[in-house]
Each structure stands twice: as structure tokens, then as C-alpha cells.
Short mmCIF file of C-alpha atoms and ligand atoms in Angstrom, two decimals:
data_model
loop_
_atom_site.label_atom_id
_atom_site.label_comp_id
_atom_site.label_asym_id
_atom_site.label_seq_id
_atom_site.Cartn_x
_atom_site.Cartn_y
_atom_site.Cartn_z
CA UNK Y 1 0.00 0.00 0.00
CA UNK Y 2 2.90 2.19 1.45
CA UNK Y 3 4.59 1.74 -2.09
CA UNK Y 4 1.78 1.74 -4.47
CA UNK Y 5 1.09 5.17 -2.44
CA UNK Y 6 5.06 5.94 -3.28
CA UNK Y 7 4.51 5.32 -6.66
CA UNK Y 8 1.71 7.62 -7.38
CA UNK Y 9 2.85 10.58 -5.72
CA UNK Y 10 6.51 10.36 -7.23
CA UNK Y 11 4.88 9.89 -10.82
CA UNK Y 12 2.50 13.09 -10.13
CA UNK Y 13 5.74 14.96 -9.00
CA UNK Y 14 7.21 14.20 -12.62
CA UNK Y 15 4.37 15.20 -14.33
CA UNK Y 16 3.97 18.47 -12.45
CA UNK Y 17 7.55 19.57 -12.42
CA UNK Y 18 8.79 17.45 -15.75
CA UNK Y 19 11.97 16.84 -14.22
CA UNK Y 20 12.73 14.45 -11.33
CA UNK Y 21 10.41 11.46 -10.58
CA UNK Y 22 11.95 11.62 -6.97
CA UNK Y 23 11.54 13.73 -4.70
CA UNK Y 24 14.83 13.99 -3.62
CA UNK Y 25 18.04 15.58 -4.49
CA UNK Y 26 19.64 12.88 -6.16
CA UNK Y 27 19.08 11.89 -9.93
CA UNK Y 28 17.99 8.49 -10.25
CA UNK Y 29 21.44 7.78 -12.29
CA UNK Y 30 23.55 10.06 -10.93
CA UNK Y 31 26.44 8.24 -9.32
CA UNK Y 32 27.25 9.02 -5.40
CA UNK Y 33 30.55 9.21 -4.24
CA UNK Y 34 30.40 8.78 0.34
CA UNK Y 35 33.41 8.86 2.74
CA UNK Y 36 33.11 7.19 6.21
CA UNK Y 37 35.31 8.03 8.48
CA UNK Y 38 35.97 5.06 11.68
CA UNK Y 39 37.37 5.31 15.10
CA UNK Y 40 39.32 1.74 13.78
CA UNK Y 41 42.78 1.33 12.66
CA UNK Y 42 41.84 0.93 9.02
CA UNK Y 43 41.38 -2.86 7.96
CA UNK Y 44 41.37 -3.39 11.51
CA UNK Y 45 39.71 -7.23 11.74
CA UNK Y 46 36.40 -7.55 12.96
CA UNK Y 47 35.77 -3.97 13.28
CA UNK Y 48 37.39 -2.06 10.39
CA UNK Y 49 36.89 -5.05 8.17
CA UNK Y 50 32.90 -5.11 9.33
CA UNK Y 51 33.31 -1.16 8.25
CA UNK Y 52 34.43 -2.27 4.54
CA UNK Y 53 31.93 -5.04 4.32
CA UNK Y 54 29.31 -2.40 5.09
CA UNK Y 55 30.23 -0.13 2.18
CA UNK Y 56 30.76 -3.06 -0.23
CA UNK Y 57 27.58 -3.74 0.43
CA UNK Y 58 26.16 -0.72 -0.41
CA UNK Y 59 28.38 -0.67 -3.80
CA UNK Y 60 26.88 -3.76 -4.41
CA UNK Y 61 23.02 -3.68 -3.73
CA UNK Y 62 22.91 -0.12 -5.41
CA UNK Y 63 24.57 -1.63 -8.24
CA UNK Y 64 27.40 0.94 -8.01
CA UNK Y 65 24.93 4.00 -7.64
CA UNK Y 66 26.49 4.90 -4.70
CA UNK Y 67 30.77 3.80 -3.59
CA UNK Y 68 31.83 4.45 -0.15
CA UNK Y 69 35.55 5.13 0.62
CA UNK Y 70 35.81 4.18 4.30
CA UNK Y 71 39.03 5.95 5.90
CA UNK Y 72 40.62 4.60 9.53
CA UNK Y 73 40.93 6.32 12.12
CA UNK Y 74 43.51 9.52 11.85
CA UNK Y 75 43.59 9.27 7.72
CA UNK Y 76 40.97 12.04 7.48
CA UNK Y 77 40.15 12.99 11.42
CA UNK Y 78 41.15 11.58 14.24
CA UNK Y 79 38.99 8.41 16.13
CA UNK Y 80 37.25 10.69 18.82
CA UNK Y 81 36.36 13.17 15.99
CA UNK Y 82 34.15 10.95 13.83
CA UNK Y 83 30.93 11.96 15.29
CA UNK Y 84 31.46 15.74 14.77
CA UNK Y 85 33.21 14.99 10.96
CA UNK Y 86 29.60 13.22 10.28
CA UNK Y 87 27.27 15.78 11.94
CA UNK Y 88 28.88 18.50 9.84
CA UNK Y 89 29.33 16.39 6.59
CA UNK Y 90 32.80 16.33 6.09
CA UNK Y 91 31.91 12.31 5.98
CA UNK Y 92 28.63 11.46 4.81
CA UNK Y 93 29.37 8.25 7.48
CA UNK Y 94 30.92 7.11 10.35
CA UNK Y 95 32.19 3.36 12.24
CA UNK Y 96 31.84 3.64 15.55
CA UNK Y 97 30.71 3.12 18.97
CA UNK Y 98 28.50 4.99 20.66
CA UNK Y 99 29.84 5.58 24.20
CA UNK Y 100 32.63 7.59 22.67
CA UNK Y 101 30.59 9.51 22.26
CA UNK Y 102 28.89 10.66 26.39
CA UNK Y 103 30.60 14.16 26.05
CA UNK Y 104 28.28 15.06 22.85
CA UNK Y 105 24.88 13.79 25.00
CA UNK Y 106 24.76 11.16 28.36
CA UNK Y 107 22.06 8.57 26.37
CA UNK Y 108 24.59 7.60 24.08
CA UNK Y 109 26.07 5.46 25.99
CA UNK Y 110 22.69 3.28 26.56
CA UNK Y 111 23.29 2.49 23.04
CA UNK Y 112 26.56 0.61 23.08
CA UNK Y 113 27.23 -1.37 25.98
CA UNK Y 114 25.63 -1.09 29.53
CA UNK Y 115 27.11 -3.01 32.08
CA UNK Y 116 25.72 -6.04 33.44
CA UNK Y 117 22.92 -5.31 30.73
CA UNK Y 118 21.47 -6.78 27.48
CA UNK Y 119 23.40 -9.36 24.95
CA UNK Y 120 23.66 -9.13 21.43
CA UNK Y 121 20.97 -11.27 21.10
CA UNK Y 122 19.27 -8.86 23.08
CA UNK Y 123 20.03 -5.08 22.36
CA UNK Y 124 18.97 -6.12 18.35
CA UNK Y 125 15.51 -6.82 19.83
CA UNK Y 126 15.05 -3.98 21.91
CA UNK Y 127 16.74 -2.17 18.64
CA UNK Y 128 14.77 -3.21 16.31
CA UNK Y 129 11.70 -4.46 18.16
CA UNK Y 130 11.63 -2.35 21.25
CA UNK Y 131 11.68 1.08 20.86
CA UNK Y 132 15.40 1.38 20.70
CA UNK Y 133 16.09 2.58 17.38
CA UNK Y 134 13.51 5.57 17.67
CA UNK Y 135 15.38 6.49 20.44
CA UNK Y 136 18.80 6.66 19.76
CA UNK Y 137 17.04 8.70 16.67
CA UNK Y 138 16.16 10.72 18.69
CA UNK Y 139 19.51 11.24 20.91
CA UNK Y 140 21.27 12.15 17.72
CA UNK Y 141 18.60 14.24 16.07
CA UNK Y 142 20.39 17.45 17.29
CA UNK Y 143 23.03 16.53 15.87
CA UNK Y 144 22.12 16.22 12.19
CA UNK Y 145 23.13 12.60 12.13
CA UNK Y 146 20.82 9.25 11.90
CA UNK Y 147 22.13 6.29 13.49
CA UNK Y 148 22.06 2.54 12.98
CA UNK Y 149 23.29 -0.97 14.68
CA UNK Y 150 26.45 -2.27 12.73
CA UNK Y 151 27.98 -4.71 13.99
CA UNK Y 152 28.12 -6.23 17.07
CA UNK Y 153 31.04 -7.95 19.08
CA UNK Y 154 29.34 -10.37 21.34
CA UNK Y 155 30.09 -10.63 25.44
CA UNK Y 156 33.28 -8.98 25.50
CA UNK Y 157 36.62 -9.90 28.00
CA UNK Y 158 37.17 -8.06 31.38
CA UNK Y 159 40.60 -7.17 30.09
CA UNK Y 160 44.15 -7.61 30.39
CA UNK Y 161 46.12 -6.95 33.84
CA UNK Y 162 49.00 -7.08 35.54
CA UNK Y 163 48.38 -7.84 38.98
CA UNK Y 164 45.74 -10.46 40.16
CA UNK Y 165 42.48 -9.47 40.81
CA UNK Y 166 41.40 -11.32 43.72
CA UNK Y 167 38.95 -8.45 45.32
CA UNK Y 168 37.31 -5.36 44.52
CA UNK Y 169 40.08 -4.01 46.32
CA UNK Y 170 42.47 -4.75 44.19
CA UNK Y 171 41.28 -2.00 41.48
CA UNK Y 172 42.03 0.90 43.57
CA UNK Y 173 44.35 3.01 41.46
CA UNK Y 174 44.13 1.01 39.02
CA UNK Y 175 45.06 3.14 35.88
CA UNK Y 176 42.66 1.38 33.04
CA UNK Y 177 41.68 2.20 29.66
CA UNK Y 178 38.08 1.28 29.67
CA UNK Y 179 35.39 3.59 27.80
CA UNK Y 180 31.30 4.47 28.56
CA UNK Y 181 29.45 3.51 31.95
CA UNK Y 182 32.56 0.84 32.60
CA UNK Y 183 34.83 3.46 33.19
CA UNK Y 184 32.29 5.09 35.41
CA UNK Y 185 32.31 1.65 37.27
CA UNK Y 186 35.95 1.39 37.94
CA UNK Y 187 35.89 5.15 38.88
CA UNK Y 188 33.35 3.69 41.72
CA UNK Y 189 35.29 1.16 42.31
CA UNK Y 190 38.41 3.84 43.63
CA UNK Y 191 40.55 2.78 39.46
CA UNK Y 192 40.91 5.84 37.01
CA UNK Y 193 39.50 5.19 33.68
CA UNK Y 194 40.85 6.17 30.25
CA UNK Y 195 39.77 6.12 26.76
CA UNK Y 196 42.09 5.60 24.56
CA UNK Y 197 41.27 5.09 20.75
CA UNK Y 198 41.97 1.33 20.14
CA UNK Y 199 45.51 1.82 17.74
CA UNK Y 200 47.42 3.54 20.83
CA UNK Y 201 46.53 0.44 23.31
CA UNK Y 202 49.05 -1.55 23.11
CA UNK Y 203 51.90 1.37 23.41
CA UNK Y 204 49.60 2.44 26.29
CA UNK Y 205 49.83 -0.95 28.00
CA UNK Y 206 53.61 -0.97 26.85
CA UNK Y 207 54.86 2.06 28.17
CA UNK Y 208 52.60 2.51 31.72
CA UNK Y 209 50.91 4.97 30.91
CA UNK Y 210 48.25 2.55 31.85
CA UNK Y 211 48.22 -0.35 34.29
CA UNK Y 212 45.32 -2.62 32.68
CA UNK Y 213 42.75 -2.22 29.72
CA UNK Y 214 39.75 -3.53 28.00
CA UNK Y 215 39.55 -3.89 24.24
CA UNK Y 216 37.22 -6.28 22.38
CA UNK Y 217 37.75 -9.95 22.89
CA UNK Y 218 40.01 -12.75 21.86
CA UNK Y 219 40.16 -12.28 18.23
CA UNK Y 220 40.79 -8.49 18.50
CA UNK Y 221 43.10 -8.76 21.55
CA UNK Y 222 45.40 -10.75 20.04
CA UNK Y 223 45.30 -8.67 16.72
CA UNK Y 224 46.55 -6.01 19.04
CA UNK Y 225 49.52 -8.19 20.37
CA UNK Y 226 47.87 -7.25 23.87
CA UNK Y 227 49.42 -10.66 25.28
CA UNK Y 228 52.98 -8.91 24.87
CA UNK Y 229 52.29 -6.03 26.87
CA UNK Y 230 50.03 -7.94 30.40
CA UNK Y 231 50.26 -10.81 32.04
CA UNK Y 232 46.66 -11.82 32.90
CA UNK Y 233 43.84 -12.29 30.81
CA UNK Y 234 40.65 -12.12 33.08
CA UNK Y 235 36.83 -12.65 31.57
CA UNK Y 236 33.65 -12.15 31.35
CA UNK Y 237 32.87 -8.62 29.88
CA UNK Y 238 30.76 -7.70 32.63
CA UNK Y 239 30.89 -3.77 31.61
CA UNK Y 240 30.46 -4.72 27.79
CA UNK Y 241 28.54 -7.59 27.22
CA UNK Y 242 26.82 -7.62 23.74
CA UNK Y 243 28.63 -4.33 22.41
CA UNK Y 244 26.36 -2.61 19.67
CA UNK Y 245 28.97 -0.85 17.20
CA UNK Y 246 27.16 1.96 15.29
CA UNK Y 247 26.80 3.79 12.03
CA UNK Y 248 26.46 7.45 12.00
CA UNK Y 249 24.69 9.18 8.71
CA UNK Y 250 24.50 12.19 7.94
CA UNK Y 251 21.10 13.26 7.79
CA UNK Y 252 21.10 15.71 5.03
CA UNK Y 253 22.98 13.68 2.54
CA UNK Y 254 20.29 10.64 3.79
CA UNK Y 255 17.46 12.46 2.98
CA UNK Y 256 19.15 13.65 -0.54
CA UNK Y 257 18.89 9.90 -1.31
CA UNK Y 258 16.11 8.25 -3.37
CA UNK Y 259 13.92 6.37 -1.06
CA UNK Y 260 15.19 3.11 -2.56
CA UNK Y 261 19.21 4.00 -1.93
CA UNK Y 262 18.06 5.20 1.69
CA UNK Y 263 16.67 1.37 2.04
CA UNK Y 264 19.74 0.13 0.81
CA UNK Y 265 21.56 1.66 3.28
CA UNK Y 266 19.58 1.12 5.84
CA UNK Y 267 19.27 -2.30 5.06
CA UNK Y 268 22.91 -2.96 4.10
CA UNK Y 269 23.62 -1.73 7.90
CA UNK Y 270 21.33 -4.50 9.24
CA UNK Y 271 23.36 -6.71 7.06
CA UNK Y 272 26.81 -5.82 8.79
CA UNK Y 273 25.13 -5.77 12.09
CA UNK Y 274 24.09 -9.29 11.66
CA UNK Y 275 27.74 -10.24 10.14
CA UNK Y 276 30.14 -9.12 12.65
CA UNK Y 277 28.28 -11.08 15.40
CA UNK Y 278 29.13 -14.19 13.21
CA UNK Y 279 32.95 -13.37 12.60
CA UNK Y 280 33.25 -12.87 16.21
CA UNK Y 281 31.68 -15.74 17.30
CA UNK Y 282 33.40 -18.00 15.25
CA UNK Y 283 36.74 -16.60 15.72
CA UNK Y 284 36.99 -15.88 19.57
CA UNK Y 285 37.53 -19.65 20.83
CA UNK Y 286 40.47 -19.84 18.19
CA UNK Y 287 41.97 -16.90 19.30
CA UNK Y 288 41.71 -17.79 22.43
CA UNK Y 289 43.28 -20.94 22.02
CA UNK Y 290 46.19 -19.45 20.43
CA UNK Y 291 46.29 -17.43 23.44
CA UNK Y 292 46.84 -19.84 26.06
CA UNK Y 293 48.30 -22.67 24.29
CA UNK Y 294 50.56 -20.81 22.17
CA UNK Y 295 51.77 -17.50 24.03
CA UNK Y 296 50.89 -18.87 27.63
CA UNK Y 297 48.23 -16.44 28.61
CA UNK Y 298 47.10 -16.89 32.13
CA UNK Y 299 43.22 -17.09 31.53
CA UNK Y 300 41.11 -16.49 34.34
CA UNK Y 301 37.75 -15.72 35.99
CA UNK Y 302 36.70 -12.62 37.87
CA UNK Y 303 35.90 -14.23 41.70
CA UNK Y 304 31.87 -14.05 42.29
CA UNK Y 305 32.60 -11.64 45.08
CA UNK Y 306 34.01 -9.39 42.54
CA UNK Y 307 31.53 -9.59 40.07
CA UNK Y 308 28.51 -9.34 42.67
CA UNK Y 309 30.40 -5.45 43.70
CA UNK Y 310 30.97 -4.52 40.31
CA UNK Y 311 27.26 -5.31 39.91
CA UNK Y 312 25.72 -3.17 42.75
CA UNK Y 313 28.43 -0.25 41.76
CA UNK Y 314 26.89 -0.45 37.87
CA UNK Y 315 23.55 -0.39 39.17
CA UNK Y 316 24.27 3.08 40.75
CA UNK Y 317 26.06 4.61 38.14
CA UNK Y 318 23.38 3.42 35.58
CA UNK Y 319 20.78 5.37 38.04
CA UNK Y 320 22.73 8.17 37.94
CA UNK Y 321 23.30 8.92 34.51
CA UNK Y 322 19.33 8.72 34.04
CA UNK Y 323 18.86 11.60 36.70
CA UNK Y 324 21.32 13.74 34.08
CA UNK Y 325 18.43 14.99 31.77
CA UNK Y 326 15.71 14.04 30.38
CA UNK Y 327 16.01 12.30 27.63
CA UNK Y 328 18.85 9.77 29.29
CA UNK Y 329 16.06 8.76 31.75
CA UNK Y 330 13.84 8.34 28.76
CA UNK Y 331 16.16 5.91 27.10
CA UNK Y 332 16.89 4.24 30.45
CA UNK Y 333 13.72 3.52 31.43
CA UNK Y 334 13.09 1.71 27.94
CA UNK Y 335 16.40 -0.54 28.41
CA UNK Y 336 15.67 -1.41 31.84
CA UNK Y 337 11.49 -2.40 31.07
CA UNK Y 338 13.55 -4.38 27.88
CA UNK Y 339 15.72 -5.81 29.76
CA UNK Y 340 13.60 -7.33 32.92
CA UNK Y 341 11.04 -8.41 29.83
CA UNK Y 342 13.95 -10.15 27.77
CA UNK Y 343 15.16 -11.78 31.23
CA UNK Y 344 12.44 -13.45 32.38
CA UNK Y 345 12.32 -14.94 28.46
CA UNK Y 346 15.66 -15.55 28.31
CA UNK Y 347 15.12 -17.42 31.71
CA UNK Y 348 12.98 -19.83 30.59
CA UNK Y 349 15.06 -20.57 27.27
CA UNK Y 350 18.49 -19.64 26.85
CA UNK Y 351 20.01 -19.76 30.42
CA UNK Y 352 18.34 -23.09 30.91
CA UNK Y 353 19.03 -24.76 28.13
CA UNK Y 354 22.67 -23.08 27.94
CA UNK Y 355 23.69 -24.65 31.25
CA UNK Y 356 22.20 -27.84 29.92
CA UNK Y 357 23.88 -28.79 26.58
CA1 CA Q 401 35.57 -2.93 24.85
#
């Protein structure tokens, strides 16, 4: 109905103007030329190779109406700049994640990674089935830019150390690089959080001018060489655990589209989203294997004890960031009715059956 109704009104535009049979900006065969700019080191695996797919596939399904030249981070602005290079259109799109980005507006970070929150499996529903993509719409609507999930890395790892963590006390000054409502935790927790754009980690780690980090999981860490630079190798991701990585579009050059390019991009996003979850997941274990059998990682679990504090600290920071404005208690008010909803589902069928096979 939607289209037939699309139809009609584009062919009355052409007869009433003689020109364009869209009503948009773009000539049906003129050919669009995007950058995207990425807080990645360029072909970075996983995350700046997930960028690439994403504007291969948009080459592809537009049948070369539109090429995107994606850029890492520092070849045409810095990581921490991509949001403001898309909302003023120096890029027409961005690779990213969204807690970078808590400076610009406090809800970002909702969109990301929360910790102790939702799984991949779950953030895509409450994206795409909750009312999660209308809001982070609306949390970057000032901004000129329209958002999307791409890619997402699965339950991250706590992070690399150098001293045993045996009890919440042992993250007191703890120098870390760990981004978004994490880092708030640690701060909680009496550590000192930093972010540092992933491609200055490892010389980070290296040199002291941090004590411990964060990055993705096994298949990224050991990209990174992080094994050379700390000795333990704890897990689970408690502060990241189904990381949402996100697409930033300009919203002028989106609505310049054709309605059937802005599908395609929308829907080439969804694509990537869907993708990266896969690469991760069936690269971690391997990595991690090479990890510990190979370069003699010493792999181990946060205690309970520690877990159950970091837990209780989250919840407070979490609380706090939705007394900052508005809109942040908006957005966490529709995560946390997700999440208990997804829970008590996930209770009954993935949990159970998880701890089963
Ligand atoms: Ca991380």
C-alpha cells in the first residue's frame, strides 16, 4: 500500500515539475561518491573489516549508484572526531561506537554497551523491536546525524592486567583504559579510567601509561599483540557484554537519497550488524586458544565476590546517569522495562538450556 502510495505521488511529482520522478536531491542515475570516516585502525579485523563489508555492500546492492571510501581512524580525522566529521558532513558516514561519544549527549552510551545489561541477542531486539532505534534517533537528532546498529562484538573480555584481581580491592588506582558507563564503574570502584582510541593500546599498555585495559575480545586482543604487553587475561565482559557498534549518517545527505538507496543503506547496515556477530563468534575460541596454548596467557575468571560489587556499583552509576536529563532517563527507562522483559524470556530458554547442553 505504502509503495503503491510511493509510486503515485513520485509519478504526479514528474508530471507536475517534468523533471525528477523523486523527490529527492539525487538523480535516479547520478552516481554518489560517500566517505566514512571510523574510530578503527583501518582494515582493523572484525571492526574495520565489518566497516568495509558495510560499504561493499552498499556498492553492491545499489549496483554501483552509490561507492563508499571508508578511511581509519587519523587518515581524514582523528577516532574521537568521527561523530562531529559526520554531523557536519565532512563524511557522509561514520564506524563507531556509541559511548565515545557521552561528552556530545549522556544517552549515548545506553546504546553501546551497559554493564551487566542486554546481549547481542538482546540489544537487536530492543533495537529493532523495542523502541530502541527511535530512540537513539532521537539522541542524535540534534546533531544532524541518523544512526544505525552495525555490527556487534558479542560478550566482551574483562581485560588484560598485571596484577591479580582477587577483590574489589584490588582496582584501587588502578590506571585502566576502559570507555562508557565501565569506566564510570571502575571510577566507583576507587581505578581511574581512560579512553584511549583502540591503535594507541598496546603502546599504552607498553609504556605505563596505563596499568590494565579492555579492548574487544580474543580475536581483536590478540590482533593487538595485547598478550605482549600484560600478564593476565581475566573474563567475562561484565561492563560490555553484547557491544552494539554503530553507524552514524549524515542526515542531510540521507534524505538527498532516493527512497530506494536510503533502504539500501539502511538495510545494508542490518546486514553488517548481523555479520560481525558471526565473525566474532566464530573466531573468539580460536583466538583464544592461540592465546593460552601458544603464548601462555594466564586465563582467568573474575571471583563471584568481585563480580557481585561490580554489579551493585553499575547499578548506581546506571541510576545516575538517568537523573542527568531528560532524555537519558527516557532511554533508560526503555532498556531497563527491555531488559527485565527479555530476562524473564531468556530465563525460561536460553540460560536453561545453555547450562544444559
Ligand atoms: Ca571494549
Amino acid at each position: 500500500m505504502k509503495r503503491r502510495d510511493f509510486i503515485k505521488t513520485a509519478g504526479i511529482t514528474s508530471l507536475a515539475t517534468g523533471s525528477s520522478v523523486m523527490a529527492s536531491a539525487v538523480r535516479a542515475d547520478e552516481k554518489i561518491k560517500w566517505k566514512m570516516v571510523t574510530t578503527w585502525p583501518k582494515n582493523f579485523p572484525g571492526l574495520g573489516t565489518g566497516a568495509n563489508n558495510l560499504a561493499s555492500l552498499i556498492t553492491e546492492m545499489s549496483g554501483g549508484r552509490i561507492t563508499v571510501k571508508v578511511y581509519g581512524a587519523k587518515e581524514l580525522v582523528p577516532a574521537f572526531e568521527v561523530f562531529d566529521a559526520v554531523s557536519r558532513g565532512t563524511a557522509q558516514m561514520g564506524h563507531g561506537a556509541s559511548y565515545y561519544w557521552k561528552g556530545k549527549t549522556e544517552a549515548a552510551q545506553f546504546f553501546s554497551a551497559v554493564p551487566f545489561g542486554m546481549t547481542a541477542q538482546e540489544m537487536n531486539a530492543w533495537l529493532y523491536h523495542g523502541n530502541g532505534m527511535n530512540l537513539w534517533t532521537e539522541t542524535y537528532k540534534p546533531f544532524g546525524i541518523i544512526p544505525a546498529a552495525g555490527g556487534n562484538t558479542g560478550v566482551q573480555m574483562a581485560g588484560w592486567f598485571n596484577r591479580e584481581i582477587k577483590s574489589i580491592s584490588d582496582l584501587q588506582g588502578l590506571k585502566m583504559r576502559i570507555p562508557g558507563l565501565g569506566g564510570e564503574v571502575l571510577k566507583r570502584a576507587g581505578g581511574t579510567p581512560l579512553s584511549i582510541p583502540g591503535g594507541e593500546i598496546f603502546t599504552s599498555l607498553k609504556t605505563g601509561v596505563i596499568d590494565a585495559t579492555e579492548w574487544v575480545g580474543p580475536y581483536n586482543d590478540l590482533a593487538f599483540g595485547l598478550h605482549k604487553a600484560a600478564k593476565y587475561y581475566y573474563y567475562p565482559g561484565w561492563h560490555e557484554p553484547g557491544t552494539t557498534l554503530e553507524v552514524l549518517i549524515n542526515e542531510k545527505a540521507y534524505n538527498d537519497l532516493p527512497k530506494d538507496l536510503q533502504s539500501i543503506v539502511s538495510n545494508a547496515c542490518k546486514v553488517a550488524n548481523q555479520d560481525m556477530l558471526a565473525e566474532y563468534t566464530a573466531r573468539n575460541q580460536i583466538a583464544l586458544d592461540t592465546l593460552v596454548n601458544q603464548h601462555k596467557v594466564d586465563l582467568r575468571k573474575l571471583p563471584d565476590e568481585v563480580l557481585i560489587k561490580l554489579k551493585s556499583l553499575s547499578e548506581e552509576v546506571i541510576a545516575e546517569v538517568a537523573e542527568k536529563d531528560p532524555l537519558s532517563k527516557k532511554v533508560f527507562q526503555s532498556f531497563t522495562k527491555f531488559s527485565q522483559q527479555v530476562k524473564n524470556w531468556h530465563d525460561v530458554s536460553e540460560r536453561v538450556y545453555l547450562n544444559i547442553r
